[in-house]
PDB file of C-alpha atoms and ligand atoms in Angstrom:
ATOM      1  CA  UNK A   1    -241.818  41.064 -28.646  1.00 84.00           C
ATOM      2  CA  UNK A   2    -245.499  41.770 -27.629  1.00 88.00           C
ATOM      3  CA  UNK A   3    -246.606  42.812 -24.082  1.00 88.00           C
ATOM      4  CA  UNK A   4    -250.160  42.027 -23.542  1.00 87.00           C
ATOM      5  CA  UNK A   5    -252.115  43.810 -21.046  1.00 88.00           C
ATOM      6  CA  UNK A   6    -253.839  41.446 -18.664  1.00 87.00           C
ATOM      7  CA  UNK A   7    -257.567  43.114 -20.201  1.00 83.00           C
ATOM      8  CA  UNK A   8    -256.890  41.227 -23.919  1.00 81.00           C
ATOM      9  CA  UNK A   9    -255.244  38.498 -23.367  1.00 77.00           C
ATOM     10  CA  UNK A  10    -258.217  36.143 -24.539  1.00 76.00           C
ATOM     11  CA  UNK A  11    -258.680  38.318 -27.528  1.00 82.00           C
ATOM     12  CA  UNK A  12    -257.778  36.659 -31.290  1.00 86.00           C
ATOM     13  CA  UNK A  13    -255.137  39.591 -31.545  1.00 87.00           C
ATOM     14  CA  UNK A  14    -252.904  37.429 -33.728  1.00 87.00           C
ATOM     15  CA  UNK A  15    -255.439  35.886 -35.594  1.00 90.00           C
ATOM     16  CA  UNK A  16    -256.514  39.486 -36.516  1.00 91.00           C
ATOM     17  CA  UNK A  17    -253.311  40.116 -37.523  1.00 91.00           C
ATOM     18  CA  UNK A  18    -252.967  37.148 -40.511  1.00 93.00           C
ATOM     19  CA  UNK A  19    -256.744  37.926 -41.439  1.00 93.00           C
ATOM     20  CA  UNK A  20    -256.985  41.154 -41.556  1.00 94.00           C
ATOM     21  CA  UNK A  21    -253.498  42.602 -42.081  1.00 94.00           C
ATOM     22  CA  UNK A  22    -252.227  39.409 -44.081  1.00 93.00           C
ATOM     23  CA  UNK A  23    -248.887  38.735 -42.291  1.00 93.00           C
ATOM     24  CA  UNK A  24    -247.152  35.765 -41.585  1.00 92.00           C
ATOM     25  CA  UNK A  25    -245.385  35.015 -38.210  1.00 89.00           C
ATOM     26  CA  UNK A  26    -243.287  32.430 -37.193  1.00 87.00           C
ATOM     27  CA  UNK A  27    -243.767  32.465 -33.034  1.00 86.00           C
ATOM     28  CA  UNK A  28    -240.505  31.810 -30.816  1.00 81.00           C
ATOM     29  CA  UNK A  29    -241.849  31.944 -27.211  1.00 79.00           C
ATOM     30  CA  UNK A  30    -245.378  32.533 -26.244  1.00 83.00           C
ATOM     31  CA  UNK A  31    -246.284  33.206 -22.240  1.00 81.00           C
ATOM     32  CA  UNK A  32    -249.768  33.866 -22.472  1.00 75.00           C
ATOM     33  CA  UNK A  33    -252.786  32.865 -19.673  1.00 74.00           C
ATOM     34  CA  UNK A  34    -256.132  34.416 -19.724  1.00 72.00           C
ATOM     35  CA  UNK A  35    -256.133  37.886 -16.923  1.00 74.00           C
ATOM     36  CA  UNK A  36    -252.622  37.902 -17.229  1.00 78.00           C
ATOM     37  CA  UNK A  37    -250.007  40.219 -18.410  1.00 82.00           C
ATOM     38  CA  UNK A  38    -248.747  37.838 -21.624  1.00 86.00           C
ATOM     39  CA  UNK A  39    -246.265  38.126 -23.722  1.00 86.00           C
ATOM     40  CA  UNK A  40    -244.800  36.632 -27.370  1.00 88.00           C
ATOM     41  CA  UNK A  41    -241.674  36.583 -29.004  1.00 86.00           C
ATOM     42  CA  UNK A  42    -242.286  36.256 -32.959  1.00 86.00           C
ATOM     43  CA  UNK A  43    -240.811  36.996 -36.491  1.00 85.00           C
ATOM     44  CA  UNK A  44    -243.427  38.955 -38.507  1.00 86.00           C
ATOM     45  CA  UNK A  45    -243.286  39.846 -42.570  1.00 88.00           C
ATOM     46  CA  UNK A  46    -245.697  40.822 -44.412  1.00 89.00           C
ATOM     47  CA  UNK A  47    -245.260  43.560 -47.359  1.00 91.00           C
ATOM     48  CA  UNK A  48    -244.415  46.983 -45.541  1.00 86.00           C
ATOM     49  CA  UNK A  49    -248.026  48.893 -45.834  1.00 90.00           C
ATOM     50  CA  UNK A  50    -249.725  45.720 -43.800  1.00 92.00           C
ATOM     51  CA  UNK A  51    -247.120  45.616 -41.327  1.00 88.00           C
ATOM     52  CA  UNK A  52    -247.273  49.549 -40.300  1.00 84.00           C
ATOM     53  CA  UNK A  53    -251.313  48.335 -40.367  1.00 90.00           C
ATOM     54  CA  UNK A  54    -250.749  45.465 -38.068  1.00 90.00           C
ATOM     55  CA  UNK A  55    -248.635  47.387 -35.922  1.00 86.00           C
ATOM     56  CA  UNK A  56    -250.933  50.390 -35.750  1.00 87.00           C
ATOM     57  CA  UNK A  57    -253.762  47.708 -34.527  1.00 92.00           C
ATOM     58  CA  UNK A  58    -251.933  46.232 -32.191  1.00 90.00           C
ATOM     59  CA  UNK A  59    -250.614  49.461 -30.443  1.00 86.00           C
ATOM     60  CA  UNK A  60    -254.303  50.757 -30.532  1.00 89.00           C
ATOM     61  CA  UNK A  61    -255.717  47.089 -29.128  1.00 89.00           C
ATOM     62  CA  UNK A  62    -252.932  48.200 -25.925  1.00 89.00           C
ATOM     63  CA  UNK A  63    -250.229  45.991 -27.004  1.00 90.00           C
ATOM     64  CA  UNK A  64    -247.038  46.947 -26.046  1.00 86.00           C
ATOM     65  CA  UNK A  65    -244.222  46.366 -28.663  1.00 85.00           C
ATOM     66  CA  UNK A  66    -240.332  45.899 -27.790  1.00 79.00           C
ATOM     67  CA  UNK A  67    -238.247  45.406 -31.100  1.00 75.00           C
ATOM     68  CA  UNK A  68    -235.631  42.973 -30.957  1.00 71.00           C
ATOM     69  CA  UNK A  69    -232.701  45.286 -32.752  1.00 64.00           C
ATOM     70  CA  UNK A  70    -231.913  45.287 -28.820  1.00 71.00           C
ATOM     71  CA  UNK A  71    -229.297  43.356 -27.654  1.00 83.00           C
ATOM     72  CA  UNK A  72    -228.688  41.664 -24.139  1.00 90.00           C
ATOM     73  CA  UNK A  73    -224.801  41.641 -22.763  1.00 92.00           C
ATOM     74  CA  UNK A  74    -223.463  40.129 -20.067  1.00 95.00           C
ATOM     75  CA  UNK A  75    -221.031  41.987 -17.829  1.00 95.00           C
ATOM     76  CA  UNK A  76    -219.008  39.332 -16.949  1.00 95.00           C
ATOM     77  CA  UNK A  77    -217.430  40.908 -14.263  1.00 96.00           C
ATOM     78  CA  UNK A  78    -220.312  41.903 -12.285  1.00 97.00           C
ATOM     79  CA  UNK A  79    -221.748  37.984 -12.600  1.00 97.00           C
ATOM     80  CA  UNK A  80    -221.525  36.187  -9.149  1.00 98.00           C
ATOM     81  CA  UNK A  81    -222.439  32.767 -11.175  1.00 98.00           C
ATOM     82  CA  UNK A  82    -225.433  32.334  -8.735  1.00 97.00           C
ATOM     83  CA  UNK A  83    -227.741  30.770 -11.296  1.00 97.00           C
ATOM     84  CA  UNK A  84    -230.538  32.747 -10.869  1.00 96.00           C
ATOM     85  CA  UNK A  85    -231.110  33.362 -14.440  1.00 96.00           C
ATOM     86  CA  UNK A  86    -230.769  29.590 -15.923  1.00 96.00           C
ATOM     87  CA  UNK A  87    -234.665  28.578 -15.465  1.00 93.00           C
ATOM     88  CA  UNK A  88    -235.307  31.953 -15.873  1.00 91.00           C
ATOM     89  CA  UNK A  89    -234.322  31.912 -19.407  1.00 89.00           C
ATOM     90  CA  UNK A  90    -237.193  30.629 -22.282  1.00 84.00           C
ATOM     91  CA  UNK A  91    -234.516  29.707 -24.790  1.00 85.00           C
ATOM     92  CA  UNK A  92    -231.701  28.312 -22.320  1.00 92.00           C
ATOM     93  CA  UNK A  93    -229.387  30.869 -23.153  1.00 93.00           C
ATOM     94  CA  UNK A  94    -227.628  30.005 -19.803  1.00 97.00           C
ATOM     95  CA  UNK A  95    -226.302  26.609 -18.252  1.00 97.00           C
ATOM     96  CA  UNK A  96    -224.176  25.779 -16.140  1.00 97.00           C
ATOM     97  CA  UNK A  97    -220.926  24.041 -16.236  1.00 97.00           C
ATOM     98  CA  UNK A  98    -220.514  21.329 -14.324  1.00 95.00           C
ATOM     99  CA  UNK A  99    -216.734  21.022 -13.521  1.00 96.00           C
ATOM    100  CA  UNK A 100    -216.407  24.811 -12.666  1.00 96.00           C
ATOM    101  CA  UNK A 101    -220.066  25.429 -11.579  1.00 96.00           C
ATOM    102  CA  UNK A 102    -219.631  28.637 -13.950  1.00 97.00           C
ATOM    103  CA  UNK A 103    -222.830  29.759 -15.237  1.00 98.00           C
ATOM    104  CA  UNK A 104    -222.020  30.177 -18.926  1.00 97.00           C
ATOM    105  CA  UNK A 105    -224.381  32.032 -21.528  1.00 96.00           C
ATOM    106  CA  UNK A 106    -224.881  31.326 -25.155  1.00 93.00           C
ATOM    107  CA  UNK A 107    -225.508  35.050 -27.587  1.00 88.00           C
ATOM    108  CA  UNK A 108    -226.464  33.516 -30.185  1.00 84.00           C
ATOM    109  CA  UNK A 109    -229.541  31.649 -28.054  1.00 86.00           C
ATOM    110  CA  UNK A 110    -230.432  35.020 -26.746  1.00 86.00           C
ATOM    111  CA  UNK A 111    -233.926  36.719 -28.063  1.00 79.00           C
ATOM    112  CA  UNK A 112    -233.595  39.707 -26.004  1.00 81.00           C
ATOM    113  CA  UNK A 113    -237.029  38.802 -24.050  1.00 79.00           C
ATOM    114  CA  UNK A 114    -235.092  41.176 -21.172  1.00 82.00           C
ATOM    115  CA  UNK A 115    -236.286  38.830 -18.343  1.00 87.00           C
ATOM    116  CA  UNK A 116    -232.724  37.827 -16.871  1.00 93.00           C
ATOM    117  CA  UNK A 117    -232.443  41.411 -16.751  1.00 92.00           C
ATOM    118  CA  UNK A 118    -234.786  42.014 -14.243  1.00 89.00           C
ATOM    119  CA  UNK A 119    -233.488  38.428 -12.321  1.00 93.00           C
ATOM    120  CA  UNK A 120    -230.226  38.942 -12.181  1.00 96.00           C
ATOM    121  CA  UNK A 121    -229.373  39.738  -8.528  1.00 97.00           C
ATOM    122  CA  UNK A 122    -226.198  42.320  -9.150  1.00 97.00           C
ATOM    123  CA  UNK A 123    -227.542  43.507 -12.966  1.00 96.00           C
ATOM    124  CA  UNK A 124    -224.900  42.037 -14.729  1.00 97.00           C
ATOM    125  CA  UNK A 125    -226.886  41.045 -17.800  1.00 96.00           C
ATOM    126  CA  UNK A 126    -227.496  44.391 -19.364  1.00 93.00           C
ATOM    127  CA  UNK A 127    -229.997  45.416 -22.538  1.00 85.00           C
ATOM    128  CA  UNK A 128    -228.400  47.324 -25.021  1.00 77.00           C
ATOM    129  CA  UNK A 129    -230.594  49.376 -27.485  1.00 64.00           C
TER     130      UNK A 129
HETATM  131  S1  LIG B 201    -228.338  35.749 -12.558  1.00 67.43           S
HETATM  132 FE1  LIG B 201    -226.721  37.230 -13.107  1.00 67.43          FE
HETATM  133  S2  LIG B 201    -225.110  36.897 -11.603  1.00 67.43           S
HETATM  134 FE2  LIG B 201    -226.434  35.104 -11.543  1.00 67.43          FE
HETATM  135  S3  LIG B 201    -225.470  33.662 -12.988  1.00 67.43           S
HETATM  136 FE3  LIG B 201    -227.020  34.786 -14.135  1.00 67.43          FE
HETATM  137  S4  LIG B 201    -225.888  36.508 -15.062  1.00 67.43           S
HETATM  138 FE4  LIG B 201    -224.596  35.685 -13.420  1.00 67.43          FE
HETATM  139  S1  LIG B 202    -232.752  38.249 -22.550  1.00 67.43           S
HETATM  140 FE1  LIG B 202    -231.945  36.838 -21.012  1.00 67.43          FE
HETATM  141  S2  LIG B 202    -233.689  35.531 -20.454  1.00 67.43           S
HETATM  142 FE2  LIG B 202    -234.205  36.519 -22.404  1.00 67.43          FE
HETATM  143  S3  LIG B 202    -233.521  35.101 -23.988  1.00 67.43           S
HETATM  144 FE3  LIG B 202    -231.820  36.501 -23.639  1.00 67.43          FE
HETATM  145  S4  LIG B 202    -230.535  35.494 -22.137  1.00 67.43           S
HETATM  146 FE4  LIG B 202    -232.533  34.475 -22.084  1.00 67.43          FE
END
């Protein structure tokens, strides 16, 4: 997951990265608008001297990098089933049930982009590194 710092986000970062570094990336979620903090969440390969390259450029360019060996939980007894995090969610981890109005969440949708962490009212859904 890259964090983009409001200063670069018009910048051809991942361009640079298949021209110049020769990788391949398959993006999942991409949040980025021009003098904004943006962020993406991609797969990238690439033989293991160009990807230490492409990650050395992007830390230098200020890009902030969050690997997804991270894992989000859910404590399921702290979760009030408000349904704060269902929209907040890019992949729809989360919906909601409609006979129980129990806010249910799917693991294996998850891609640990830690934003229902910060929403969730009484920090039930928890990152685990
Ligand atoms: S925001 Fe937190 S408390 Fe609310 S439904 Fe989601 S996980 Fe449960
Ligand atoms: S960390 Fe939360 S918001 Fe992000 S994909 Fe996983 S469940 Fe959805």
């Amino acid at each position: 997951m890259l964090h983009f710092p409001p200063n670069i986000t018009g910048q051809p970062v991942v361009y640079r990265l298949v021209k110049d570094f020769d990788l391949t990336f398959n993006l999942l979620k991409a949040s980025v608008s021009p003098g904004e903090e943006g962020l993406l969440v991609m797969e990238l390969s690439g033989n293991e001297k160009d990807y230490d390259k492409g990650v050395k450029f992007l830390t230098e360019a200020g890009v902030r990098i969050q690997s997804l060996s991270q894992d989000v939980i859910r404590d399921e007894s702290r979760c009030t089933h408000c349904g704060a995090c269902i929209t907040i969610c890019p992949t729809e981890a989360f919906s909601l049930e409609p006979r129980t109005r129990k806010v249910l969440f799917d693991h294996n949708k998850c891609v640990v982009c830690g934003l229902c962490v910060k929403a969730c009212p009484p920090r039930a859904m928890i990152l685990h590194f």
